[in-house]
Coordinates of C-alpha atoms and ligand atoms in Angstrom, one line a residue:
X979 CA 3.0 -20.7 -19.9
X980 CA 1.8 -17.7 -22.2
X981 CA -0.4 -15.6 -19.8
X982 CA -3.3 -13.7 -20.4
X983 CA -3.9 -9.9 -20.0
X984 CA -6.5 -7.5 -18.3
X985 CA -5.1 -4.1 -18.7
X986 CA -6.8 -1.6 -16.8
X987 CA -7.4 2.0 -18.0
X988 CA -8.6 4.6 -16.2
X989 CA -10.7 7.9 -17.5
X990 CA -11.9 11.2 -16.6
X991 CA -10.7 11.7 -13.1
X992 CA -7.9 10.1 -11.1
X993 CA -8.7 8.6 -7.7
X994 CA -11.8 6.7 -9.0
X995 CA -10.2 3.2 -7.4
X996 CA -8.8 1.8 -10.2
X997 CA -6.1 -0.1 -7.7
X998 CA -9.4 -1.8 -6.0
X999 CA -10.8 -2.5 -9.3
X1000 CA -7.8 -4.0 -10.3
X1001 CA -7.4 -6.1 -7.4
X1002 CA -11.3 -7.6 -7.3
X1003 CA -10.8 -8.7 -10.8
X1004 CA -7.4 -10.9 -9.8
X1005 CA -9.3 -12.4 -6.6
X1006 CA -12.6 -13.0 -9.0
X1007 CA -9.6 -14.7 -11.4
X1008 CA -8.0 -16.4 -8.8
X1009 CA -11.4 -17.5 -6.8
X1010 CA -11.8 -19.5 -10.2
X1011 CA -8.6 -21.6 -10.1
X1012 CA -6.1 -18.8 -11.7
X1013 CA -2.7 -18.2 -11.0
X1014 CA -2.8 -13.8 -10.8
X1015 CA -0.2 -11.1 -11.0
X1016 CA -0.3 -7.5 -10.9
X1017 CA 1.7 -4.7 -12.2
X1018 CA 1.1 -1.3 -11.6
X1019 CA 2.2 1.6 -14.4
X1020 CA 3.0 5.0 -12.8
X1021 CA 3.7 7.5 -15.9
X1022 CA 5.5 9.6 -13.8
X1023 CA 9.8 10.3 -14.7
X1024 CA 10.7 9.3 -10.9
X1025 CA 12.2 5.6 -11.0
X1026 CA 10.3 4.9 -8.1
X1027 CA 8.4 5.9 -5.6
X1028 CA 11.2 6.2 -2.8
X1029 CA 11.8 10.0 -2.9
X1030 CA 8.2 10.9 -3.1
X1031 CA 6.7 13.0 -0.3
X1032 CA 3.8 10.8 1.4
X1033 CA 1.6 14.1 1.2
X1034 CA 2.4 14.5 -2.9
X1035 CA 1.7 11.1 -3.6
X1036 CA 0.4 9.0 -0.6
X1037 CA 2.0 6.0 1.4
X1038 CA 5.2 4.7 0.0
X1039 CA 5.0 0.8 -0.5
X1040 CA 7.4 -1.1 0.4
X1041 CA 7.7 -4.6 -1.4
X1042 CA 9.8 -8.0 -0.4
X1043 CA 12.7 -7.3 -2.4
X1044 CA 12.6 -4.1 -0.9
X1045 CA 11.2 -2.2 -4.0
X1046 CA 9.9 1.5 -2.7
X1047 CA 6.7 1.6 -4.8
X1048 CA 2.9 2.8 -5.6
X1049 CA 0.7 2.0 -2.5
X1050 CA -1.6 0.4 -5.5
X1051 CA 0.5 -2.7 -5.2
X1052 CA -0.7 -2.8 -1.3
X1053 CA -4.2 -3.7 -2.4
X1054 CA -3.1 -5.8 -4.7
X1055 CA -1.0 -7.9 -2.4
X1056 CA -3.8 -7.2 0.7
X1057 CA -6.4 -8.4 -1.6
X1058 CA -4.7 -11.4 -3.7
X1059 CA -2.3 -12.3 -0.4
X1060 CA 0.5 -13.0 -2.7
X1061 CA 4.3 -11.3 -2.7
X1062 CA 4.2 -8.6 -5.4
X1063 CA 7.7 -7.9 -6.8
X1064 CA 9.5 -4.3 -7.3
X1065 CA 9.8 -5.4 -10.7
X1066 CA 6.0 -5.4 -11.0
X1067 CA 6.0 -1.1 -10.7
X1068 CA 6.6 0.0 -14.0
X1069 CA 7.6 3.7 -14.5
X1070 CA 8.2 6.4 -17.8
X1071 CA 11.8 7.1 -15.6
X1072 CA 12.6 3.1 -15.6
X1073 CA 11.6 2.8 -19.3
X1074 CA 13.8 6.4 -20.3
X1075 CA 16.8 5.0 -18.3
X1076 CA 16.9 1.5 -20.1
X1077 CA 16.7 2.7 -23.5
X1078 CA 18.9 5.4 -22.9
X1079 CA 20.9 2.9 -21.6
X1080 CA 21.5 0.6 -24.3
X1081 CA 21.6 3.5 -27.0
X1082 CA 24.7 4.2 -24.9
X1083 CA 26.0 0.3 -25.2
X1084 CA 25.0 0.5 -29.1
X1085 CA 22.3 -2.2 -28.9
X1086 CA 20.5 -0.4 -31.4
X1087 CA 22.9 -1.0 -33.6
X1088 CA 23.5 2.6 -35.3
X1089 CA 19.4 2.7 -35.7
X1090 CA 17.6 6.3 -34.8
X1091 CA 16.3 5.3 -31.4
X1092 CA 12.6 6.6 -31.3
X1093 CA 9.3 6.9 -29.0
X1094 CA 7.9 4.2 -31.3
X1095 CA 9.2 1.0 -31.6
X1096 CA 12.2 1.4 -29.1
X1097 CA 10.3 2.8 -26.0
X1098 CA 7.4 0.8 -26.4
X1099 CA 8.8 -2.0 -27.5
X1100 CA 10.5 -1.6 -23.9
X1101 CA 7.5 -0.9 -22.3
X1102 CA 6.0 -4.5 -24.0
X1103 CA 8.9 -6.3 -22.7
X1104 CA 8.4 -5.3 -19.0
X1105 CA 4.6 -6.2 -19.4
X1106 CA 5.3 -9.7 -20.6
X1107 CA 8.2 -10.3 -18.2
X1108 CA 6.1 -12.4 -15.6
X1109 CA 5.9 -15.6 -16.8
X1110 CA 4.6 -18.9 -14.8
X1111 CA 1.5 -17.2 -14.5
X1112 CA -2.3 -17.3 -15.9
X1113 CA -3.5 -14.0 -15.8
X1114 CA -1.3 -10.8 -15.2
X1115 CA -3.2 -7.9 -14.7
X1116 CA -1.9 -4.0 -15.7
X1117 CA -2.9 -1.2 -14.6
X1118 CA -2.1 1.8 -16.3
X1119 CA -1.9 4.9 -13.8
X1120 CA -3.1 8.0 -14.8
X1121 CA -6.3 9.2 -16.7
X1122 CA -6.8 8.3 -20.5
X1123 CA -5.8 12.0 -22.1
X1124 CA -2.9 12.4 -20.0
X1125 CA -0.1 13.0 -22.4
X1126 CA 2.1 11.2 -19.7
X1127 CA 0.6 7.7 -20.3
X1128 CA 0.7 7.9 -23.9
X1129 CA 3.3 5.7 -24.9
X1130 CA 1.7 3.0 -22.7
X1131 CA -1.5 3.1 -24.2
X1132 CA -0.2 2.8 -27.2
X1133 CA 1.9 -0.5 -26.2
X1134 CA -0.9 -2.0 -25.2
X1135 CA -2.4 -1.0 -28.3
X1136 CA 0.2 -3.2 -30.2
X1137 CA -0.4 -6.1 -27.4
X1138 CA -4.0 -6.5 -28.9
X1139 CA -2.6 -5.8 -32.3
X1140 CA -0.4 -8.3 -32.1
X1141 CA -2.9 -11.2 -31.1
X1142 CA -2.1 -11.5 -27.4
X1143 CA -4.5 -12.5 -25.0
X1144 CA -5.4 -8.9 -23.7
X1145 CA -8.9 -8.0 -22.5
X1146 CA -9.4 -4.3 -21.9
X1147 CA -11.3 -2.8 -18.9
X1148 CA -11.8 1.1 -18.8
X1149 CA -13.1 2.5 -15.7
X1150 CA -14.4 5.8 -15.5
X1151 CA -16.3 7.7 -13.5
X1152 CA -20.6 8.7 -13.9
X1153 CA -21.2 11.2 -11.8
X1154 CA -24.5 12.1 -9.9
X1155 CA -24.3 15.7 -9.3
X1156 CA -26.2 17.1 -6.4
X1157 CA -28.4 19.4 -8.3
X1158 CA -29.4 17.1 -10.7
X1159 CA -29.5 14.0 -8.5
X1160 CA -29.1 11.8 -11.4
X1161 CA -26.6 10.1 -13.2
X1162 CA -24.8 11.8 -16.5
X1163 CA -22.8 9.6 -18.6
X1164 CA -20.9 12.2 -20.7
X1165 CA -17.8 12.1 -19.2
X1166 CA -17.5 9.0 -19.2
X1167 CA -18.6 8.8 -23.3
X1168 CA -15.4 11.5 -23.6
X1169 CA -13.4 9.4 -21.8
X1170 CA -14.2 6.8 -23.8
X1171 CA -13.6 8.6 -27.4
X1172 CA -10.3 9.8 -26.4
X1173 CA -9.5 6.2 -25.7
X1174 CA -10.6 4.9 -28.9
X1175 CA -8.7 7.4 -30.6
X1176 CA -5.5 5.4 -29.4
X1177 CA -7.1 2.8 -31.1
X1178 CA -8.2 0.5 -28.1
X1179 CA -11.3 -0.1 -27.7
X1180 CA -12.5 -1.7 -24.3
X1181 CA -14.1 -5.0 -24.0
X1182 CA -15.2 -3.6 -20.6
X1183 CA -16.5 -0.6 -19.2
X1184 CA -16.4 -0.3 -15.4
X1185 CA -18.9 2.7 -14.5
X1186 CA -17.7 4.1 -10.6
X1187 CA -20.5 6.2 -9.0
X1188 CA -22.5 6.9 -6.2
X1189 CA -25.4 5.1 -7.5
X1190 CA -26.2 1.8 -9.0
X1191 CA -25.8 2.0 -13.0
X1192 CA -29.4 1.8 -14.2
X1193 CA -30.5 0.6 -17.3
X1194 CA -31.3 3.7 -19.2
X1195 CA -27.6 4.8 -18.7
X1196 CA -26.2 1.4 -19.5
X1197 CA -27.9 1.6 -23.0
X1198 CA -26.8 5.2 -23.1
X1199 CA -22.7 4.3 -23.3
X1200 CA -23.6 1.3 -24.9
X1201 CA -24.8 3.4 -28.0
X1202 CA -22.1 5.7 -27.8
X1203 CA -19.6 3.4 -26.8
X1204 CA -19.4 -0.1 -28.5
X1205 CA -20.2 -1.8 -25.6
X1206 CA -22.6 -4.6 -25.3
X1207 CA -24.9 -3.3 -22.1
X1208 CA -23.7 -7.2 -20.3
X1209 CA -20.0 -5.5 -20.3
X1210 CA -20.5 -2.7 -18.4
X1211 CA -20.0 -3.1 -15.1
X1212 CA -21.3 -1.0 -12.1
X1213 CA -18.8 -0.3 -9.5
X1214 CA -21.2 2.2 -7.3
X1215 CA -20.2 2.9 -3.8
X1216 CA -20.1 0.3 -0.9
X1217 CA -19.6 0.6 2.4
X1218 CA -16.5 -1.9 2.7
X1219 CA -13.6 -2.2 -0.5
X1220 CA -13.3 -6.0 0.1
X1221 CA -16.8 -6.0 -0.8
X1222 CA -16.0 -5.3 -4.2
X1223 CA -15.2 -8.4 -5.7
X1224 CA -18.5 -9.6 -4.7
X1225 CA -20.1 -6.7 -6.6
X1226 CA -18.0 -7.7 -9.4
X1227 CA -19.3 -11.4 -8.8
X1228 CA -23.1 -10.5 -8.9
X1229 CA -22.5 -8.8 -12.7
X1230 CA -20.7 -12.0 -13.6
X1231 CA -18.1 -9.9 -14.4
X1232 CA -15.3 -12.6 -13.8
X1233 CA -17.0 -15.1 -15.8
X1234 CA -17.1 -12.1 -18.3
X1235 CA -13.4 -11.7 -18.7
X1236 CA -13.2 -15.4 -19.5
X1237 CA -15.9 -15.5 -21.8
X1238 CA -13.9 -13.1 -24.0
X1239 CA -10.7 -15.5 -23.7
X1240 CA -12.9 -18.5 -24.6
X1241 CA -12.0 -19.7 -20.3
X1242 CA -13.7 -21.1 -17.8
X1243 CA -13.5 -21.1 -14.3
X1244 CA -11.7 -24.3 -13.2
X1245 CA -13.8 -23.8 -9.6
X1246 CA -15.3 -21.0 -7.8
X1247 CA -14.5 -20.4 -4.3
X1248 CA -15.0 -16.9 -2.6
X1249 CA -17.5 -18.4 -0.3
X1250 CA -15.4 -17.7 2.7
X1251 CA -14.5 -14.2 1.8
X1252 CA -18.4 -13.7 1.1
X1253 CA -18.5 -15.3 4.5
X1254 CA -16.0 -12.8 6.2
X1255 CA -17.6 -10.1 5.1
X1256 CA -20.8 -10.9 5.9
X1257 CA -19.7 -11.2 9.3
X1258 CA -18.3 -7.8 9.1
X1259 CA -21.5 -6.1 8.3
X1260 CA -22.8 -7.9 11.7
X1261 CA -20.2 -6.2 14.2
X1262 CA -21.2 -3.8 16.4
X1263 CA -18.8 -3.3 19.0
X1264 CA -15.7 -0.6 17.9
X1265 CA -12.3 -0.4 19.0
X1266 CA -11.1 3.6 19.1
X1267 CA -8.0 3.5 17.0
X1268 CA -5.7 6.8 17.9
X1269 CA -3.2 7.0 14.8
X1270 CA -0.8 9.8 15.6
X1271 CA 0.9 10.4 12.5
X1272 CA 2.2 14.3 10.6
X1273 CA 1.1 13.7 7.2
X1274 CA -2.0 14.5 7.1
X1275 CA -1.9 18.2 5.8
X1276 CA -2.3 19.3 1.7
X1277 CA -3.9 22.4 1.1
X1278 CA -7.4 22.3 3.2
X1279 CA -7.7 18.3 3.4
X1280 CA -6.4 15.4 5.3
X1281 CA -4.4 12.9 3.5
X1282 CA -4.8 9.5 5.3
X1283 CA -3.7 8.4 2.2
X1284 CA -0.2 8.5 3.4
X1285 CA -0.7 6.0 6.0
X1286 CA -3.4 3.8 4.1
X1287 CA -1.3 0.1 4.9
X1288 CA -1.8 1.0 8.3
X1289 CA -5.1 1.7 8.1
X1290 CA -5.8 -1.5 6.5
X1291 CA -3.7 -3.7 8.7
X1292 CA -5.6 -2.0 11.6
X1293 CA -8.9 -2.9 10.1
X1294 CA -7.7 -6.4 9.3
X1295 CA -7.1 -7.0 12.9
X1296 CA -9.9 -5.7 14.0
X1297 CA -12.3 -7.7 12.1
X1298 CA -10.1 -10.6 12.8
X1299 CA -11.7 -10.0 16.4
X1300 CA -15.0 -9.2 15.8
X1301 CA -14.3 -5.2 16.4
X1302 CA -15.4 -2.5 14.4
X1303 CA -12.2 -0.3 13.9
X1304 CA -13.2 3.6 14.3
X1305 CA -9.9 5.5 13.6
X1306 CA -9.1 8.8 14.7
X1307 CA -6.2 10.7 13.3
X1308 CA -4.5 13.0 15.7
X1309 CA -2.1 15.2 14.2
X1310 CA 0.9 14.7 16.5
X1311 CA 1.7 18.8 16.2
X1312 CA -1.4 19.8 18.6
X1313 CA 0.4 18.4 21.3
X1314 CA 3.3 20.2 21.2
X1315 CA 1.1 23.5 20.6
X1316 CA -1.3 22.6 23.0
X1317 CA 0.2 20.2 25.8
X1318 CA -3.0 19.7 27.4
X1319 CA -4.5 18.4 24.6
X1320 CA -2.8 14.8 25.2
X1321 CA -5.8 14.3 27.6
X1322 CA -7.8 13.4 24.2
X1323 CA -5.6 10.1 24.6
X1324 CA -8.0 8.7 27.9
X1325 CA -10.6 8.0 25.4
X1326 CA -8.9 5.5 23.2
X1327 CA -8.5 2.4 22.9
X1328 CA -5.1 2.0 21.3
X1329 CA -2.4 4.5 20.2
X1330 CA -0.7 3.6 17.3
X1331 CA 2.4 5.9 16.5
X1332 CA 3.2 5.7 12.6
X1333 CA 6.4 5.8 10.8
X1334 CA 8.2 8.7 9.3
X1335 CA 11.1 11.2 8.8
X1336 CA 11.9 14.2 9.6
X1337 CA 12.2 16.4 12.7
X1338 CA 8.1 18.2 12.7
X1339 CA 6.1 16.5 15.4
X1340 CA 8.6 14.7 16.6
X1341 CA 8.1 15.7 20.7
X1342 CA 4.2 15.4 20.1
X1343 CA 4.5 12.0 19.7
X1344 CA 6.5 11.5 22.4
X1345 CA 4.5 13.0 24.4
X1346 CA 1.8 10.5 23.0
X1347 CA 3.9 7.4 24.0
X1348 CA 4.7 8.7 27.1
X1349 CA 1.3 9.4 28.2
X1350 CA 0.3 6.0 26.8
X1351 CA 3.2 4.0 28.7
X1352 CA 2.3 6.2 31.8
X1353 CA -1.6 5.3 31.2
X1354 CA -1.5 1.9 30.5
X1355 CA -3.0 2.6 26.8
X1356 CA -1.9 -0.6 24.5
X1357 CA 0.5 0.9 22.2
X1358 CA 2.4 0.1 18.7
X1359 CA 4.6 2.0 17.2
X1360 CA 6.3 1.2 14.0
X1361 CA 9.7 1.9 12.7
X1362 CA 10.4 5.4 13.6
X1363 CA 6.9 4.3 16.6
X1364 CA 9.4 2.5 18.0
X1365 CA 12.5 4.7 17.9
X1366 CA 10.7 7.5 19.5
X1367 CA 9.5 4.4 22.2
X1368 CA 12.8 4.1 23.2
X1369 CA 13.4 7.6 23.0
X1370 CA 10.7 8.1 25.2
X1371 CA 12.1 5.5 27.6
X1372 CA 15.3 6.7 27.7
X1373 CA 14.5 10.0 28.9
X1374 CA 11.5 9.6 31.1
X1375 CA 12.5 6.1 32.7
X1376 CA 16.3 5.7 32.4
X1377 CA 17.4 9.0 32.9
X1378 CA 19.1 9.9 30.0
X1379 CA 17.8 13.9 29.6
X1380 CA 17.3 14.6 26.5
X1381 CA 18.6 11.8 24.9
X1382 CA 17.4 11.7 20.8
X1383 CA 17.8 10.3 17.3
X1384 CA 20.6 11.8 15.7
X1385 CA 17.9 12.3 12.8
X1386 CA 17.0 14.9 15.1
X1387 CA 19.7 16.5 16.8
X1388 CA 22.6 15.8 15.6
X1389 CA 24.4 17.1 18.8
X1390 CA 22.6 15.3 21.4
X1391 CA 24.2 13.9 24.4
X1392 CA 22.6 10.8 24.2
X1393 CA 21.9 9.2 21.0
X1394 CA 19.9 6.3 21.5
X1395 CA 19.1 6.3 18.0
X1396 CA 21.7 7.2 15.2
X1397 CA 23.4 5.6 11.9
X1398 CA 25.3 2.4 12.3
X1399 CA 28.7 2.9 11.7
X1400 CA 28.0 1.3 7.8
X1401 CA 24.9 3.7 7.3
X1402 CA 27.1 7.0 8.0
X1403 CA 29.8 5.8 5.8
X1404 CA 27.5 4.7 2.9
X1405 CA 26.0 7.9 3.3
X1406 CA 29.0 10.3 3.1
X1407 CA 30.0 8.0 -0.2
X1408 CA 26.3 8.3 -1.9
X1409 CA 24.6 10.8 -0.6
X1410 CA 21.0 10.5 0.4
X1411 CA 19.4 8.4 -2.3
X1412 CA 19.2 4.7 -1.4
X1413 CA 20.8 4.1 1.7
X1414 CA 17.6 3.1 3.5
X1415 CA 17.7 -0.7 5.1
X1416 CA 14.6 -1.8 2.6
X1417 CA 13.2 -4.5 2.4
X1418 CA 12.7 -8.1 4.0
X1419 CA 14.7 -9.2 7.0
X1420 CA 15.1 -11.6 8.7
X1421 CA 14.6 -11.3 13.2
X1422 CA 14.9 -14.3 16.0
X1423 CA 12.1 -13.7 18.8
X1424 CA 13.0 -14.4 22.3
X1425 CA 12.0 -16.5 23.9
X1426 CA 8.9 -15.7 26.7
X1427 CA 8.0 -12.7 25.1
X1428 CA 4.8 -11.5 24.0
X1429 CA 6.0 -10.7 20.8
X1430 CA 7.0 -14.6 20.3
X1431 CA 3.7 -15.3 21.5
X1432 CA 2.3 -13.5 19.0
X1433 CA 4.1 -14.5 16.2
X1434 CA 3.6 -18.3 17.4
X1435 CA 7.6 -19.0 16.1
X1436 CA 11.1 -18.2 16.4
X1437 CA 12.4 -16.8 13.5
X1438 CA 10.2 -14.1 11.1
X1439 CA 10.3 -11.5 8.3
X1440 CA 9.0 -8.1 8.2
X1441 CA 9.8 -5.4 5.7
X1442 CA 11.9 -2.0 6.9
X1443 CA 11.8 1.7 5.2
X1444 CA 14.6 3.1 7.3
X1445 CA 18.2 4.3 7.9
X1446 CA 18.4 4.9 11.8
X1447 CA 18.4 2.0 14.4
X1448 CA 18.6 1.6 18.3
X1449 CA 22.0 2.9 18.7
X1450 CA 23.9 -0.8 20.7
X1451 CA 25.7 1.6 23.2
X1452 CA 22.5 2.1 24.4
X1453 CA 21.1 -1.0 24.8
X1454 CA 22.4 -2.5 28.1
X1455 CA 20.7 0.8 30.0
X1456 CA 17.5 0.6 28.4
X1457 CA 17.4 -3.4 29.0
X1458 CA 18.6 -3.1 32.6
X1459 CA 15.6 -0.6 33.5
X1460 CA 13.1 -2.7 32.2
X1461 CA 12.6 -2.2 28.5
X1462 CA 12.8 -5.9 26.6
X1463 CA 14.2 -6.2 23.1
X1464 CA 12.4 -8.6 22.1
X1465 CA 13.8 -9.8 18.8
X1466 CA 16.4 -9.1 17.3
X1467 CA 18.7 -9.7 13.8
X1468 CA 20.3 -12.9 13.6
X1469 CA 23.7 -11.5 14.2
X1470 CA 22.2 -9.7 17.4
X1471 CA 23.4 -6.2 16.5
X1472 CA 20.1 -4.6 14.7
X1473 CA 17.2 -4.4 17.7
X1474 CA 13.6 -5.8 15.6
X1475 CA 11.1 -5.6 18.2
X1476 CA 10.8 -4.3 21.7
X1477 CA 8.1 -4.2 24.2
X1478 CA 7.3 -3.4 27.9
X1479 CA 6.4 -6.9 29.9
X1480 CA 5.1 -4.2 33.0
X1481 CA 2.4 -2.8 30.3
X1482 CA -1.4 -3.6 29.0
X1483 CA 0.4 -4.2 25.9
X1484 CA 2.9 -1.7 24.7
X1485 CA 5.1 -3.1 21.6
X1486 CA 7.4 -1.9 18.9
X1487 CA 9.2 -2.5 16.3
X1488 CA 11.7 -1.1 13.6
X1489 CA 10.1 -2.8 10.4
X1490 CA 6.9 -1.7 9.3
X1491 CA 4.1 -5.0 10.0
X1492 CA 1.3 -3.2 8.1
X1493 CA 3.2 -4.3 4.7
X1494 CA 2.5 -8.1 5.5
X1495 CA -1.2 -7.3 6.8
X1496 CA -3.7 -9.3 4.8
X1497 CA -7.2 -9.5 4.6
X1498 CA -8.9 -12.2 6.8
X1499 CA -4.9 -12.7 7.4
X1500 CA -4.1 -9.8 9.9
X1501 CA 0.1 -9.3 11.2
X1502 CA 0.2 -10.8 14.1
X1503 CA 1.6 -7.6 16.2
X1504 CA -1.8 -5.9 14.9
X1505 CA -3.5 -8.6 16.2
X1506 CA -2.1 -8.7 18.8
X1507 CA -2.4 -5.0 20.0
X1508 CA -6.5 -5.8 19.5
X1509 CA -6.8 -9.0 20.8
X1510 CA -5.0 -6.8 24.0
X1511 CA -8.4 -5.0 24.2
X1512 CA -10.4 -7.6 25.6
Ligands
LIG1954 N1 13.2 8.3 10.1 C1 13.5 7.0 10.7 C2 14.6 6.3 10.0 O1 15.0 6.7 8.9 C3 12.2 6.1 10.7 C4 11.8 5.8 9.3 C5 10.4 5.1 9.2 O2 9.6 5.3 10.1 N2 10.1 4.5 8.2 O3 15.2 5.5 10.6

C-alpha cells in the first residue's frame, strides 16, 4: 500500500497544539474508514527523549516497544487508540548518527557525504518507512524559521516534488491582543512567507486563536497567502481538546484533505465521540484530584506539562463515570517544609502520587501516602507512587525505621527498594544511559484481588520507565503485615501491583497505567480509583 501524507508544520510560536491538531486530523481520517499513523519530528540532537528533564521538555513518553519519546505521541495514541511505535519519533541526533554511520561502513561509496541528498534523503526514508497504512501523518516539531528543522522542511519539500501523495497543513497562531481586542494576521502571513521560501506552499492553513476566524481575516491570509479562504481552518479555543476533531468536522476540514487527494470517505462515524462529549459538557458533579508530583517548577510557572498522561488518564476515568475531574497540584516539597500542611489532603477526593526520580520531595510524599492510608483517602501511586507506598508501609506499619530506596540512601538499613542484582551489574558495565526496565511487560493478577477485579483478567500489560523494584528480601514482611502484591511478573520475582484489601481503595503499581489511558477507553486502575468514589 503506498500511503498518503499530511505533514504538519507549525509557525510563529511553539506550544500552539500542533500535537492536538495533528491527532484530530488522524481521527477525522480514521472516522472516514482510514487506516492512520503518526510520527512526530523533534529537531532536537538528543536521540531521544529519555535523558530529557520533564521540566526542560515536559512528560517523557513511554511507547510499547519501550521507545522513551515526545509526549506528542501520547495524544496521538490517546486520541487515535492505536500502539504508536518508537520508530515513529524521528530526531536530527537519529538522522546524524545513521549517516555518520554508514559514511563509516563506506555505503556512500567514496561520494562527499552532504546535508543534501544524504541527510535528507535519510530523513525521506524514515518518513516513508510505515507501510500497510493509508494515511501517515508527520509532524514536524519546532516553528517554521527555526534553523533546527531545516533539513526536514526541505525533505518534505522533495516529497511534494517528487509526486507523492503529501498534503500540507501549516498551523500558526492569530493573536488577539488585549489592547486591541481583535484579531491580527501578520504573524501568521510571516510565518507563512518564510515557509514558502522553502518552497512549500500549504494546501492548509490552520489559524489557532482565542477567537473564531472571521471572514475579513480569512480573506486577509488568503490574499497574502495562496490560500483559498475554504482551506483555512479555525482552530480557536474550546473548552475540552477532544472537542477538536469536531471543530475540524464542522469546517469539513477532513473531507478537505481528501478532496485534495481526489478520496472520499469510505463512512463517517464520530457519532459516538460527538456523543461522549456531549455528555461531558452535561456533568456537574467533580471529583477533587490531589496529584502530588515535584516537577512543577520553571522559572515563575507550573509545568503540568510533565505529568500531562496522567492528567489525561485521570480525566479519561473520570468522564468514564460521569465526574468532572478538578485537579489540584500539590507540590510534594510544602510538606516537608510545612508538616502541617498535609491537612490540605482531608479535602480530596483522591491522592494520586506520580512517578519520578531523584531524592527532592521524596519524604513529602510519603508523608502524603501515609496520611492517605491513615485517612482512608483512595490512593494510586504509580511507579516510583508505589515504591514510596511500600516505603511508607514498611516503616509506619511493619516496623522497619527508616527503611528506603537505595535511589535514596544508599546506606539504609532497610532497603525495601534497590537494584536487582542484574540492574547494579548492567549499571557498573554501562553507566547510566539505558538501563531503565522500559517498556511493555507482561504481570499475572491474583486471584481475589481488587486489582484483578479491575482489570476483569489474569494476565496484562502495562509499560514501565524505571530501574528500581520492590527489593524480594522484603517481601515476606510486608505481605505478612498486611500489604498484598497483587500481581506480579510471570516468573514471580518483579512485584507489578500492590494494594491494601483493609482500605477505601489504596492501589499501586510499578508500571506507569496512564500510557495505556485512552479516551472513552480509561486504564482500568484509573477507573477504578474513581469508580472507588461512589
Ligand atoms: N526512580 C524510580 C526508579 O527508577 C521510579 C521511576 C519512575 O517513577 N518512573 O525505579
Amino acid at each position: 500500500m503506498q500511503p498518503k501524507y499530511v505533514i504538519i508544520t507549525g509557525g510563529v510560536i511553539s506550544g500552539l497544539g500542533k500535537g492536538i491538531c495533528t491527532a484530530s486530523i488522524g481521527k477525522i481520517l480514521q472516522s472516514y474508514g482510514f487506516s492512520v499513523t503518526a510520527i512526530k519530528i523533534d529537531p532536537y540532537l538528543n536521540l531521544d527523549a529519555g535523558t530529557m528533564r520533564p521540566t526542560e521538555h515536559g512528560e517523557v513518553w513511554v511507547t510499547k516497544d519501550g521507545g522513551e519519546i515526545d509526549q506528542d505521541l501520547g495524544h496521538y495514541e490517546r486520541f487515535l487508540n492505536i500502539d504508536i511505535p518508537s520508530s515513529h519519533n524521528i530526531t536530527t541526533g537519529q538522522v546524524y548518527k545513521k549517516v555518520i554511520d554508514n559514511e563509516r561502513r563506506g555505503d556512500y561509496l567514496g561520494k562527499t557525504v552532504q546535508l543534501i541528498p544524504h541527510v535528507t534523503n535519510e530523513i525521506k526514508r524514515r518518513i516513508r518507512e510505515p507501510k500497510d497504512t493509508d494515511f501517515v501523518l508527520v509532524e514536524v516539531g519546532g516553528t517554521v524559521g527555526d534553523y533546527e528543522n531545516i533539513l526536514f522542511m526541505e525533505a518534505i519539500r522533495q516529497m511534494k516534488y517528487e509526486k507523492e501523495k503529501v498534503v500540507s497543513v501549516h498551523v500558526a497562531y492569530v493573536p488577539v491582543p488585549e489592547h486591541l481586542g481583535e484579531a491580527k494576521t501578520k504573524p501568521t502571513q510571516h510565518s507563512i512567507k518564510e515557509l514558502m521560501g522553502m518552497g512549500i506552499n500549504p494546501d492548509f492553513i490552520v489559524c489557532r486563536s482565542e477567537k473564531p476566524l472571521d471572514d475579513e481575516r480569512r480573506n486577509k491570509i488568503t490574499k497574502f497567502c495562496n490560500v483559498k479562504p475554504d482551506n483555512i481552518i479555525s482552530d480557536h479555543n474550546i473548552d475540552n481538546i477532544y472537542e477538536v476533531p469536531l471543530l475540524f468536522e464542522q469546517q469539513k476540514f477532513g473531507e478537505k484533505i481528501l478532496k485534495n487527494l481526489n478520496l472520499k470517505p469510505r463512512k463517517t462515524d464520530l457519532k459516538e465521540w460527538k456523543n461522549y462529549i456531549e455528555n461531558i459538557k452535561k456533568i456537574e458533579k467533580e471529583a477533587k484530584i490531589g496529584i502530588v508530583g515535584k516537577y512543577f517548577d520553571i522559572g515563575t510557572s507550573t509545568l503540568t506539562d510533565s505529568y500531562i498522561s496522567v492528567i489525561e488518564a485521570v480525566k479519561h476515568a473520570c468522564w468514564n463515570n460521569n465526574l468532572k475531574p478538578n485537579i489540584k497540584w500539590i507540590d510534594s516539597k510544602i510538606f516537608e517544609k510545612n508538616p502541617e500542611k498535609i491537612s490540605i489532603l482531608s479535602d480530596m477526593d483522591a491522592v494520586i502520587v506520580p512517578g519520578g526520580f531523584g531524592k527532592s520531595g521524596i519524604e513529602g510524599k510519603i508523608s502524603a501516602i501515609k496520611y492517605a492510608r491513615e485517612n482512608d483517602i483512595p490512593y494510586l501511586g504509580l511507579c516510583l507512587g508505589m515504591q514510596l507506598a511500600v516505603i511508607e508501609y514498611a516503616r509506619n506499619v511493619c516496623g522497619l525505621k527508616n527503611a528506603n530506596s537505595t535511589e535514596f540512601d544508599k546506606e539504609t538499613k532497610y532497603p525495601v527498594i534497590a537494584l536487582l542484582y542484574e540492574q547494579t551489574e548492567k549499571l557498573r558495565e554501562i553507566g547510566y544511559g539505558a538501563t531503565m526496565r522500559l517498556g511493555a511487560y507482561p504481570a499475572i493478577l491474583k486471584e481475589g484481588t481488587l486489582i484483578r477485579k479491575l482489570y476483569g483478567k489474569e494476565k496484562v500489560s502495562e509499560r514501565h520507565r524505571h530501574r528500581y523494584e520492590v527489593n524480594p528480601k522484603y517481601i515476606e514482611i510486608l505481605e505478612k503485615n498486611g500489604l498484598v502484591f497483587s500481581g506480579k511478573s510471570p516468573d514471580r520475582i518483579l512485584m507489578e501491583f500492590m494494594e491494601l484489601p483493609d482500605h477505601k481503595c489504596f492501589l499501586g503499581t510499578q508500571a506507569h497505567p496512564e500510557f495505556t489511558s485512552r479516551f472513552m477507553h480509561p486504564n482500568p486502575l484509573f477507573d477504578g480509583l474513581i469508580k472507588s468514589l461512589y
